[in-house]
Coordinates of C-alpha atoms in Angstrom, one line a residue:
Chain S
X7 CA 31.1 -13.1 11.9
X8 CA 29.1 -12.9 8.6
X9 CA 25.5 -14.0 9.5
X10 CA 25.0 -17.1 7.3
X11 CA 22.3 -15.9 4.5
X12 CA 19.8 -18.4 5.7
X13 CA 19.3 -16.4 8.4
X14 CA 19.4 -13.2 7.1
X15 CA 16.7 -14.6 4.9
X16 CA 14.5 -15.9 7.4
X17 CA 15.1 -13.1 10.2
X18 CA 14.8 -10.4 8.5
X19 CA 11.6 -7.5 9.4
X20 CA 10.2 -10.2 12.7
X21 CA 7.8 -7.3 13.4
X22 CA 4.5 -9.7 13.8
X23 CA 3.0 -11.8 15.9
X24 CA 6.1 -14.5 15.9
X25 CA 7.8 -12.2 18.3
X26 CA 5.2 -12.4 20.8
X27 CA 7.5 -15.5 22.4
X28 CA 10.7 -14.2 21.6
X29 CA 13.1 -15.1 24.8
X30 CA 14.3 -12.5 26.7
X31 CA 17.8 -11.8 27.7
X32 CA 19.5 -13.6 31.2
X33 CA 20.5 -10.1 32.1
X34 CA 18.2 -7.6 30.3
X35 CA 14.2 -7.2 30.3
X36 CA 12.2 -8.0 27.4
X37 CA 11.5 -4.3 25.6
X38 CA 7.8 -3.8 25.3
X39 CA 6.8 -4.3 21.8
X40 CA 3.8 -3.8 20.0
X41 CA 3.4 -7.1 20.0
X42 CA 4.1 -7.8 23.7
X43 CA 1.4 -4.7 24.0
X44 CA -1.2 -7.2 22.0
X45 CA -0.4 -10.4 24.2
X46 CA -1.0 -8.5 27.3
X47 CA -3.6 -6.3 27.0
X48 CA -6.5 -7.9 29.7
X49 CA -9.9 -8.7 27.6
X50 CA -11.6 -6.0 28.5
X51 CA -9.1 -3.7 25.8
X52 CA -10.9 -6.0 22.8
X53 CA -14.4 -4.8 21.9
X54 CA -16.5 -7.4 20.4
X55 CA -17.9 -6.4 17.2
X56 CA -21.8 -6.7 16.6
X57 CA -22.6 -8.9 13.4
X58 CA -25.1 -6.6 13.2
X59 CA -21.8 -4.3 11.7
X60 CA -20.6 -6.5 9.6
X61 CA -20.9 -7.4 5.8
X62 CA -19.5 -10.7 5.0
X63 CA -18.9 -11.6 1.3
X64 CA -18.3 -14.9 0.5
X65 CA -16.4 -15.3 -3.0
X66 CA -16.4 -17.9 -6.1
X67 CA -13.7 -20.5 -4.7
X68 CA -14.0 -20.5 -1.1
X69 CA -12.7 -17.1 0.0
X70 CA -14.1 -14.6 2.5
X71 CA -14.0 -10.6 3.1
X72 CA -15.4 -9.0 6.6
X73 CA -16.1 -5.3 6.3
X74 CA -16.9 -3.6 9.5
X75 CA -19.4 -0.7 8.6
X76 CA -19.2 2.9 9.6
X77 CA -22.6 4.1 10.1
X78 CA -21.4 6.5 12.3
X79 CA -19.6 8.3 8.9
X80 CA -21.8 7.2 6.2
X81 CA -25.0 6.0 7.7
X82 CA -26.7 7.2 4.5
X83 CA -24.9 4.8 1.9
X84 CA -24.0 1.9 4.9
X85 CA -28.4 2.1 4.7
X86 CA -27.7 1.4 0.6
X87 CA -25.4 -1.6 2.1
X88 CA -27.6 -3.1 4.5
X89 CA -30.8 -3.5 2.3
X90 CA -29.1 -4.0 -0.8
X91 CA -27.6 -6.8 1.4
X92 CA -30.6 -8.0 3.0
X93 CA -32.2 -8.0 -0.5
X94 CA -29.4 -10.4 -1.9
X95 CA -28.7 -7.8 -4.5
X96 CA -24.9 -8.2 -4.6
X97 CA -25.4 -12.4 -4.8
X98 CA -24.1 -13.1 -8.3
X99 CA -22.5 -10.4 -8.8
X100 CA -18.4 -9.8 -9.1
X101 CA -14.6 -8.6 -8.6
X102 CA -14.4 -6.6 -11.5
X103 CA -11.5 -4.2 -10.6
X104 CA -8.0 -4.8 -9.7
X105 CA -5.8 -1.4 -10.5
X106 CA -1.5 -2.1 -9.4
X107 CA -1.7 0.2 -6.1
X108 CA -4.8 1.6 -5.9
X109 CA -8.4 -0.3 -5.8
X110 CA -10.1 -3.9 -5.9
X111 CA -13.2 -3.0 -6.9
X112 CA -16.6 -5.2 -6.5
X113 CA -20.2 -4.7 -8.1
X114 CA -22.4 -5.4 -10.9
X115 CA -20.2 -5.1 -14.4
X116 CA -22.7 -4.9 -17.0
X117 CA -25.0 -2.5 -15.2
X118 CA -28.0 -4.3 -15.5
X119 CA -29.4 -5.7 -12.4
X120 CA -32.4 -3.5 -11.2
X121 CA -32.1 -1.4 -7.4
X122 CA -34.9 -2.7 -4.8
X123 CA -36.9 -0.3 -3.8
X124 CA -35.8 2.2 -1.2
X125 CA -31.9 3.0 -2.9
X126 CA -31.3 6.4 -3.0
X127 CA -28.7 7.9 -4.4
X128 CA -27.5 10.6 -1.2
X129 CA -26.8 13.9 -2.1
X130 CA -25.2 15.6 -0.5
X131 CA -23.1 12.4 -0.3
X132 CA -21.3 11.6 3.1
X133 CA -17.9 12.5 2.5
X134 CA -17.1 13.9 6.0
X135 CA -19.2 14.5 9.0
X136 CA -19.6 17.1 11.6
X137 CA -16.4 16.3 13.9
X138 CA -19.1 17.0 17.4
X139 CA -20.6 13.8 18.9
X140 CA -17.0 11.9 17.5
X141 CA -15.0 11.5 21.0
X142 CA -11.1 10.3 20.2
X143 CA -7.7 9.8 20.6
X144 CA -5.5 11.8 17.8
X145 CA -1.9 10.9 16.9
X146 CA 0.0 13.3 18.3
X147 CA 2.3 13.4 14.8
X148 CA 1.9 15.6 12.2
X149 CA -0.6 13.8 9.2
X150 CA 0.2 15.8 5.5
X151 CA -3.6 15.8 4.2
X152 CA -5.0 17.6 7.8
X153 CA -5.1 19.3 11.0
X154 CA -4.8 16.7 13.5
X155 CA -5.7 12.4 12.5
X156 CA -6.7 9.6 14.8
X157 CA -8.9 6.3 14.9
X158 CA -12.9 5.9 16.1
X159 CA -14.0 3.6 15.9
X160 CA -11.4 0.7 15.1
X161 CA -11.2 3.9 11.6
X162 CA -8.7 6.0 10.7
X163 CA -10.3 9.4 11.1
X164 CA -8.7 12.6 10.0
X165 CA -10.5 16.3 11.4
X166 CA -9.8 19.6 9.8
X167 CA -12.3 22.7 10.6
X168 CA -15.4 21.5 12.9
X169 CA -15.5 18.0 9.9
X170 CA -13.9 14.5 10.8
X171 CA -14.0 11.7 7.8
X172 CA -12.5 8.7 7.4
X173 CA -9.1 8.5 5.6
X174 CA -8.4 6.3 3.1
X175 CA -5.8 2.9 4.1
X176 CA -5.0 0.2 2.7
X177 CA -8.0 -2.0 3.3
X178 CA -10.7 0.6 3.6
X179 CA -13.7 0.8 2.2
X180 CA -15.4 3.2 -0.4
X181 CA -18.5 4.6 -2.5
X182 CA -17.7 4.0 -6.3
X183 CA -19.4 7.0 -7.5
X184 CA -19.8 9.1 -11.2
X185 CA -17.6 11.4 -12.1
X186 CA -20.1 14.0 -10.7
X187 CA -20.8 13.8 -6.7
X188 CA -23.7 12.6 -5.5
X189 CA -24.1 10.1 -7.4
X190 CA -22.4 6.8 -5.5
X191 CA -25.7 4.5 -3.8
X192 CA -23.2 1.6 -2.1
X193 CA -23.9 -0.7 -5.6
X194 CA -20.3 -0.1 -6.5
X195 CA -17.3 -1.0 -4.0
X196 CA -14.2 -0.6 -3.9
X197 CA -11.3 -2.1 -1.3
X198 CA -7.6 0.5 -1.5
X199 CA -5.0 -1.9 -2.0
X200 CA -1.8 0.1 -1.9
X201 CA 0.1 3.2 -0.6
X202 CA -3.1 5.1 1.0
X203 CA -5.2 7.6 -1.8
X204 CA -5.1 10.2 0.9
X205 CA -6.3 12.2 -2.1
X206 CA -9.6 11.0 -1.9
X207 CA -10.4 11.6 1.4
X208 CA -13.6 13.3 1.2
X209 CA -13.8 13.4 -2.6
X210 CA -15.6 10.3 -1.7
X211 CA -17.9 8.2 0.9
X212 CA -15.7 6.1 2.9
X213 CA -18.4 3.1 4.3
X214 CA -16.1 0.0 6.2
X215 CA -12.7 -1.3 6.9
X216 CA -12.2 -4.9 5.5
X217 CA -10.8 -6.6 8.8
X218 CA -10.5 -10.2 7.1
X219 CA -9.8 -10.9 3.4
X220 CA -7.6 -8.4 2.3
X221 CA -5.0 -10.8 1.5
X222 CA -7.5 -12.4 -1.5
X223 CA -8.0 -9.3 -2.3
X224 CA -4.7 -7.4 -2.8
X225 CA -3.4 -10.4 -3.8
X226 CA -6.2 -11.3 -7.7
X227 CA -4.7 -10.6 -11.1
X228 CA -3.9 -6.8 -11.7
X229 CA -6.5 -6.1 -15.0
X230 CA -5.7 -4.4 -17.8
X231 CA -8.3 -2.6 -19.2
X232 CA -8.3 1.2 -18.4
X233 CA -8.2 1.5 -14.9
X234 CA -7.4 -2.1 -14.1
X235 CA -10.8 -3.5 -15.0
X236 CA -11.2 -6.6 -16.5
X237 CA -10.7 -6.9 -20.2
X238 CA -12.4 -10.3 -20.7
X239 CA -14.7 -10.8 -18.3
X240 CA -14.4 -14.3 -17.8
X241 CA -11.5 -13.1 -15.8
X242 CA -13.9 -11.6 -12.9
X243 CA -14.4 -13.7 -9.4
X244 CA -17.6 -13.9 -8.8
X245 CA -19.6 -12.8 -5.3
X246 CA -21.3 -15.8 -3.7
X247 CA -22.6 -14.3 -1.8
X248 CA -23.3 -11.2 0.6
X249 CA -24.7 -10.9 3.4
X250 CA -24.7 -8.8 7.2
X251 CA -22.9 -11.1 9.6
X252 CA -25.8 -11.7 11.9
X253 CA -28.3 -12.8 9.4
X254 CA -25.8 -16.2 8.6
X255 CA -26.2 -19.1 10.1
X256 CA -24.8 -19.1 13.8
X257 CA -22.1 -21.1 13.0
X258 CA -21.6 -19.4 10.1
X259 CA -20.6 -15.7 11.5
X260 CA -17.0 -14.4 12.1
X261 CA -16.3 -13.5 15.7
X262 CA -14.1 -11.0 16.1
X263 CA -13.0 -8.0 18.4
X264 CA -10.8 -4.5 18.2
X265 CA -8.3 -3.6 20.8
X266 CA -10.4 0.1 21.9
X267 CA -9.1 3.1 21.1
X268 CA -9.7 4.4 24.9
X269 CA -8.2 2.0 25.9
X270 CA -4.9 1.4 27.3
X271 CA -3.5 -1.0 25.7
X272 CA -4.3 0.9 22.3
X273 CA -2.0 4.3 24.2
X274 CA 0.4 1.8 24.6
X275 CA 0.5 0.0 20.9
X276 CA 0.7 3.6 19.8
X277 CA 3.5 4.3 21.3
X278 CA 5.6 0.8 20.8
X279 CA 4.8 1.6 17.5
X280 CA 6.2 5.2 17.5
X281 CA 8.6 4.0 19.7
X282 CA 10.1 0.9 18.5
X283 CA 12.3 -1.3 20.8
X284 CA 12.6 -4.3 19.4
X285 CA 15.5 -5.7 19.0
X286 CA 15.6 -5.2 14.8
X287 CA 15.4 -1.3 14.9
X288 CA 18.5 0.7 15.5
X289 CA 16.4 4.4 15.0
X290 CA 13.1 4.4 16.8
X291 CA 10.9 6.2 13.9
X292 CA 8.9 8.2 16.5
X293 CA 6.3 8.7 15.0
X294 CA 3.4 7.5 13.7
X295 CA 1.2 8.2 10.3
X296 CA -2.7 7.3 11.0
X297 CA -2.3 4.6 8.8
X298 CA 0.0 2.4 10.4
X299 CA -2.2 2.7 14.0
X300 CA -5.6 1.7 12.9
X301 CA -6.4 -0.9 15.7
X302 CA -5.1 -4.2 15.8
X303 CA -7.9 -6.9 15.4
X304 CA -8.4 -10.5 16.2
X305 CA -11.1 -13.4 16.2
X306 CA -11.8 -16.4 13.6
X307 CA -10.1 -16.1 10.7
X308 CA -7.7 -12.9 12.3
X309 CA -5.7 -13.3 14.7
X310 CA -3.1 -10.7 15.8
X311 CA -2.4 -8.2 12.8
Chain K
X22 CA -31.8 11.6 -12.8
X23 CA -29.9 9.0 -10.7
X24 CA -26.6 7.7 -13.3
X25 CA -27.1 4.0 -14.4
X26 CA -24.9 1.4 -11.9
X27 CA -22.9 0.9 -15.4
X28 CA -21.8 4.0 -15.5
X29 CA -21.6 5.0 -11.7
X30 CA -18.7 1.9 -11.8
X31 CA -17.0 2.5 -14.7
X32 CA -16.2 5.9 -14.4
X33 CA -15.4 5.7 -10.9
X34 CA -11.8 7.0 -10.4
X35 CA -11.0 8.2 -13.5
X36 CA -7.1 9.2 -11.7
X37 CA -4.6 7.2 -14.7
X38 CA -3.5 8.3 -17.8
X39 CA -7.1 7.7 -19.7
X40 CA -8.1 11.0 -18.3
X41 CA -4.8 12.5 -21.1
X42 CA -7.9 12.3 -24.0
X43 CA -10.4 13.2 -21.6
X44 CA -13.2 16.2 -23.7
X45 CA -12.8 19.4 -23.4
X46 CA -15.9 21.5 -22.4
X47 CA -17.0 23.0 -25.3
X48 CA -16.6 27.1 -23.2
X49 CA -14.5 26.1 -20.7
X50 CA -11.1 25.4 -20.7
X51 CA -9.7 21.8 -19.6
X52 CA -8.8 21.8 -16.3
X53 CA -4.9 20.7 -15.8
X54 CA -4.3 17.3 -13.9
X55 CA -1.6 15.1 -13.7
X56 CA -2.4 13.0 -16.7
X57 CA -3.0 17.0 -18.7
X58 CA 0.5 17.4 -17.3
X59 CA 2.5 14.3 -17.9
X60 CA 1.1 14.4 -21.5
X61 CA 2.3 18.2 -22.3
X62 CA 5.7 17.6 -20.7
X63 CA 8.5 18.1 -23.4
X64 CA 10.5 15.1 -23.7
X65 CA 13.6 17.3 -22.3
X66 CA 12.1 17.1 -18.8
X67 CA 12.0 13.2 -18.9
X68 CA 15.8 11.5 -18.5
X69 CA 17.0 8.5 -19.8
X70 CA 17.9 5.7 -17.4
X71 CA 21.3 4.0 -17.8
X72 CA 20.7 0.2 -18.1
X73 CA 23.3 0.1 -16.1
X74 CA 21.6 1.5 -13.4
X75 CA 18.6 -1.0 -13.8
X76 CA 18.4 -4.5 -12.4
X77 CA 16.3 -6.9 -14.5
X78 CA 14.1 -10.1 -13.5
X79 CA 12.8 -12.7 -15.2
X80 CA 10.6 -15.1 -13.5
X81 CA 9.5 -17.8 -14.0
X82 CA 6.0 -18.1 -16.4
X83 CA 7.5 -14.8 -18.1
X84 CA 7.2 -12.0 -15.7
X85 CA 9.6 -9.1 -15.8
X86 CA 10.3 -7.4 -13.1
X87 CA 12.8 -3.7 -12.8
X88 CA 14.5 -1.8 -10.7
X89 CA 16.4 1.5 -10.9
X90 CA 19.4 1.0 -8.6
X91 CA 20.7 3.3 -5.5
X92 CA 24.1 4.2 -5.8
X93 CA 24.1 7.3 -4.2
X94 CA 22.2 6.5 -1.0
X95 CA 24.1 2.1 -0.7
X96 CA 26.8 2.4 -3.3
X97 CA 28.3 -1.2 -0.7
X98 CA 25.7 -2.5 -1.1
X99 CA 24.6 -1.9 -4.9
X100 CA 27.7 -2.8 -5.3
X101 CA 27.0 -6.4 -3.6
X102 CA 24.1 -6.4 -5.9
X103 CA 26.2 -5.7 -9.2
X104 CA 28.5 -8.7 -8.7
X105 CA 25.5 -11.2 -7.6
X106 CA 24.2 -10.2 -10.9
X107 CA 27.2 -10.1 -12.7
X108 CA 28.1 -14.1 -11.4
X109 CA 24.2 -15.1 -12.1
X110 CA 24.4 -15.2 -8.1
X111 CA 20.4 -14.7 -7.7
X112 CA 20.4 -17.4 -11.6
X113 CA 17.5 -20.3 -10.0
X114 CA 16.6 -19.0 -6.8
X115 CA 13.3 -17.8 -5.9
X116 CA 10.6 -15.6 -4.1
X117 CA 10.2 -17.1 -0.7
X118 CA 8.0 -14.7 1.6
X119 CA 4.9 -12.6 0.6
X120 CA 3.4 -10.8 3.6
X121 CA -0.2 -9.5 2.7
X122 CA 0.1 -5.2 3.4
X123 CA 3.9 -5.7 4.0
X124 CA 6.7 -6.5 1.3
X125 CA 7.1 -9.5 -1.2
X126 CA 11.1 -11.5 -0.5
X127 CA 13.5 -13.1 -2.8
X128 CA 16.9 -14.7 -2.5
X129 CA 18.2 -18.1 -1.6
X130 CA 15.8 -19.6 0.5
X131 CA 17.7 -22.5 1.7
X132 CA 20.3 -20.3 2.9
X133 CA 23.3 -22.9 0.9
X134 CA 24.1 -20.6 -2.3
X135 CA 28.1 -19.4 -1.5
X136 CA 28.5 -16.2 -1.8
X137 CA 31.4 -14.9 -4.9
X138 CA 34.1 -13.7 -4.0
X139 CA 34.1 -9.7 -3.0
X140 CA 30.7 -10.0 -1.7
X141 CA 30.8 -7.3 1.5
X142 CA 28.7 -6.9 4.4
X143 CA 28.8 -3.4 4.7
X144 CA 29.5 -2.1 8.1
X145 CA 28.1 0.7 8.9
X146 CA 25.4 -0.6 7.0
X147 CA 23.6 2.6 5.3
X148 CA 20.8 3.4 6.5
X149 CA 21.2 7.0 5.8
X150 CA 23.7 8.6 4.3
X151 CA 24.5 12.8 4.4
X152 CA 22.3 15.3 3.0
X153 CA 25.4 17.5 1.7
X154 CA 25.7 16.9 -1.9
X155 CA 22.5 16.2 -2.8
X156 CA 20.5 18.9 -4.7
X157 CA 16.8 18.3 -5.2
X158 CA 13.6 20.0 -4.6
X159 CA 11.0 19.6 -1.3
X160 CA 7.4 19.3 -0.8
X161 CA 5.9 21.9 1.1
X162 CA 4.1 19.5 3.1
X163 CA 4.1 17.6 6.2
X164 CA 5.6 14.7 6.7
X165 CA 5.3 12.3 10.0
X166 CA 8.6 11.3 10.7
X167 CA 11.2 13.3 9.0
X168 CA 12.0 17.0 9.4
X169 CA 11.4 17.3 5.2
X170 CA 10.5 14.5 2.5
X171 CA 11.3 15.2 -1.2
X172 CA 12.5 13.0 -4.4
X173 CA 16.2 13.1 -6.0
X174 CA 16.8 10.6 -8.9
X175 CA 13.3 9.7 -9.1
X176 CA 14.1 7.9 -5.4
X177 CA 11.8 9.4 -2.3
X178 CA 13.6 10.9 -0.1
X179 CA 13.4 12.0 3.7
X180 CA 15.5 14.6 5.3
X181 CA 16.1 15.6 9.1
X182 CA 19.9 17.2 10.8
X183 CA 22.5 17.0 7.8
X184 CA 21.4 13.5 6.5
X185 CA 19.1 12.2 4.5
X186 CA 18.0 8.5 3.2
X187 CA 15.0 7.0 1.2
X188 CA 11.8 6.0 2.7
X189 CA 10.3 3.3 2.9
X190 CA 6.9 3.1 0.6
X191 CA 5.3 0.8 -2.5
X192 CA 7.7 -0.2 -4.7
X193 CA 10.9 0.4 -2.5
X194 CA 13.3 -2.3 -2.6
X195 CA 15.9 -2.6 0.6
X196 CA 17.7 -5.3 2.1
X197 CA 17.1 -8.0 3.7
X198 CA 19.2 -8.5 7.5
X199 CA 18.9 -10.5 10.7
X200 CA 18.2 -8.8 13.1
X201 CA 21.3 -7.3 14.4
X202 CA 22.6 -4.6 12.4
X203 CA 25.0 -4.5 9.8
X204 CA 24.3 -7.7 8.4
X205 CA 22.9 -7.7 5.2
X206 CA 24.7 -7.9 1.7
X207 CA 21.9 -7.9 -0.6
X208 CA 21.5 -11.9 -1.5
X209 CA 18.3 -11.1 0.2
X210 CA 15.8 -8.2 -1.2
X211 CA 12.5 -7.4 -0.7
X212 CA 9.8 -4.4 -2.1
X213 CA 6.9 -3.0 -0.1
X214 CA 3.6 -3.7 -1.3
X215 CA 1.6 -2.0 0.9
X216 CA 1.0 0.7 3.3
X217 CA 4.7 2.3 3.9
X218 CA 6.1 1.0 6.6
X219 CA 8.0 4.0 7.0
X220 CA 9.3 2.3 10.4
X221 CA 11.9 0.9 8.6
X222 CA 13.4 4.5 7.7
X223 CA 16.9 4.2 8.6
X224 CA 17.2 1.3 9.7
X225 CA 17.9 -1.2 6.5
X226 CA 19.4 -0.2 3.8
X227 CA 17.4 0.7 1.3
X228 CA 19.0 0.3 -2.7
X229 CA 16.2 1.1 -5.1
X230 CA 12.9 1.5 -7.3
X231 CA 10.4 -0.9 -9.0
X232 CA 9.6 0.3 -12.2
X233 CA 8.2 -2.7 -13.7
X234 CA 6.6 -5.3 -12.4
X235 CA 5.3 -3.8 -9.6
X236 CA 1.6 -5.4 -10.7
X237 CA 3.2 -9.1 -10.7
X238 CA 4.8 -9.1 -6.9
X239 CA 1.9 -7.0 -5.3
X240 CA -0.9 -9.8 -7.2
X241 CA 1.5 -12.9 -6.0
X242 CA -0.3 -15.4 -3.4
X243 CA 0.4 -14.6 0.2
X244 CA 2.7 -17.0 1.7
X245 CA 1.2 -18.0 5.4
X246 CA 3.8 -19.3 7.5
X247 CA 5.6 -17.3 9.2
X248 CA 5.8 -13.3 8.8
X249 CA 3.8 -14.7 5.3
X250 CA 7.0 -17.5 3.9
X251 CA 5.8 -19.6 1.4
X252 CA 5.2 -23.4 4.1
X253 CA 5.7 -25.3 1.1
X254 CA 8.7 -24.7 -1.3
X255 CA 6.8 -26.2 -4.2
X256 CA 4.3 -22.3 -4.1
X257 CA 7.8 -20.2 -4.1
X258 CA 8.1 -18.5 -8.2
X259 CA 11.3 -18.9 -10.0
X260 CA 14.3 -15.9 -10.3
X261 CA 15.2 -17.0 -13.8
X262 CA 17.5 -14.7 -14.5
X263 CA 18.9 -11.6 -13.2
X264 CA 21.2 -8.9 -14.6
X265 CA 22.1 -5.2 -15.1
X266 CA 20.1 -4.2 -18.0
X267 CA 23.7 -3.4 -19.9
X268 CA 24.5 -6.6 -20.0
X269 CA 21.7 -7.4 -21.3
X270 CA 21.7 -8.3 -25.8
X271 CA 20.0 -4.8 -27.0
X272 CA 16.9 -6.2 -27.9
X273 CA 16.0 -7.2 -24.2
X274 CA 17.2 -4.5 -22.6
X275 CA 14.1 -2.0 -20.8
X276 CA 14.4 2.0 -21.8
X277 CA 12.8 3.6 -19.0
X278 CA 12.6 7.2 -18.4
X279 CA 11.8 9.1 -15.2
X280 CA 10.2 12.5 -15.2
X281 CA 13.0 14.9 -14.2
X282 CA 12.6 16.1 -10.9
X283 CA 14.9 19.6 -11.5
X284 CA 12.1 20.4 -14.5
X285 CA 9.3 22.5 -14.5
X286 CA 7.1 19.7 -15.5
X287 CA 7.4 18.3 -12.1
X288 CA 6.5 20.8 -10.3
X289 CA 3.3 21.4 -12.5
X290 CA 2.3 17.3 -11.7
X291 CA 3.1 17.7 -8.1
X292 CA 0.9 20.7 -7.9
X293 CA -1.6 19.0 -9.9
X294 CA -1.9 16.0 -8.0
X295 CA -1.6 18.1 -4.5
X296 CA -4.3 20.2 -6.0
X297 CA -7.0 18.1 -8.4
X298 CA -9.0 19.7 -10.5
X299 CA -9.9 16.8 -12.7
X300 CA -13.4 16.4 -12.9
X301 CA -14.4 13.7 -10.9
X302 CA -12.7 16.8 -7.6
X303 CA -14.8 18.5 -5.6
X304 CA -12.2 18.9 -2.5
X305 CA -8.5 18.8 -3.3
X306 CA -6.4 18.1 -0.9
X307 CA -3.8 20.8 -0.7
X308 CA -0.7 17.9 -0.1
X309 CA 1.1 15.2 -1.4
X310 CA 2.7 12.9 0.6
X311 CA 6.3 11.9 -1.2
X312 CA 5.1 7.9 -1.5
X313 CA 2.5 10.4 -3.9
X314 CA 5.0 12.4 -4.9
X315 CA 7.5 9.7 -6.9
X316 CA 8.3 10.6 -10.2
X317 CA 6.5 9.2 -13.2
X318 CA 8.2 6.8 -15.5
X319 CA 7.6 6.3 -18.7
X320 CA 8.7 3.2 -21.8
X321 CA 8.6 0.1 -22.9
X322 CA 6.7 -1.6 -20.4
X323 CA 5.6 1.2 -18.7
X324 CA 3.8 4.4 -19.7
X325 CA 3.2 6.8 -17.6
X326 CA 1.7 6.6 -13.6

């Protein structure tokens, strides 16, 4: 019997938290799915994110973006970002560039705002770091760009020749710089909004991951000037306030948790994503790429994946 | 000397056609870049796309989406789509779902519009096809999901066990279906707007690639109901008209060309993308993934990549 189009339209891609409560068939046990793994994960497998590690961007119109900062990978750049936020330097700046299938970028469009004291231009820039000192699970699947890939501290990571680096996945945040290397500070930042531009890996300092608000950034109108810059300043979206979450009044702080990549739940979640048993799937992939393996985040402003 | 922030903001990621005219240094030859390869590609390396193979979607508000149909991979589903367009069946329907980092979906939100005569539900559905009969260049880099990946007819392709299939990359278009397989027709379609959801490969019929208008689709407000459906019908974006381009008045037809993947220019472009020599890059990746290897398209409504 042909399925009615309404069902075809509504049911397709039931790959979200909506499936957590999917009814089990009377006889067969419910399959293990990414959603069922998350629903069953004990609280101990979720790590509360320290508000000192979150950058909160409040946008004109009421939207909020929350970014987890990556001190372990780019301490000098993240140090700059912390100082810029503490100095309220970003307040009043704007999102100035949205290039489809690439990046959203924000900062000082006119380049006239003096940087506060203490902002350095790290050289050499933090394009990678020693792999030594990081212990993290590697995915058992090949990657086109790195010898191995895995997840560390909630971030996607590439590894090769005793070096480790954050990979450019959807929602990852990096430091804008000039054509020449070692010229970025953190005053200009971008987030990836399309196909992972992995060619940028190890060519730019990556400083964080957007945990809340990608739905806002990725839906902004694309700019029509070169590189997706807005051609008219009126098209820019103003940044009202940027703070480290710990510096916000308690009632305004986000409370987020990330699935601990060292936990059994994370391992089970990766396995379930690589070998989908959900009713929808007829041929599990048997693999997972690093950008689809970023640990889920839950909490105020973000539930499930 | 510290770069002024304005330059840092403006110059970052100069990875577009804007670089075609980058001034060469006085002494050094200009590096070979993806943009320079495209600028130098002879007209013979660009293939004009037959307007019979293009689906044109005109949206409320004046936006246009143009999709290259993949008869070689999903002839029965594409046959349905051609019939639905010829019957003007899609006219007056809507974009009903936008799920961040996943898909935009359009069709008949209420599922009440009868399908015209001749629309079949292909079974078995066209989730893959024999690799025999396709000759196409394979990328010399590993892929997590397929034994080999390459490009055929302008589309990204995976290959394994004598089968070939279209891979879920940003801008690829597939056929919505119910939870059970072999239930899609082409009446409900989706386009990928985020991280390539490669787990869907070989689980859904993929029927095309958006060549024009991804900037519109990907910038739509995200839906807040389950799976990203719009909670209020007023949020939907109406589809004014869907036609095969050849059926439009000549003045309204798009004229597009795709870089022939069998050409020397395509090979040089892939090599330049995998081994970036642009001034910006300090460490070429030495690799390229299939979703970053989709052949560039040029022409009215779309220039360069």
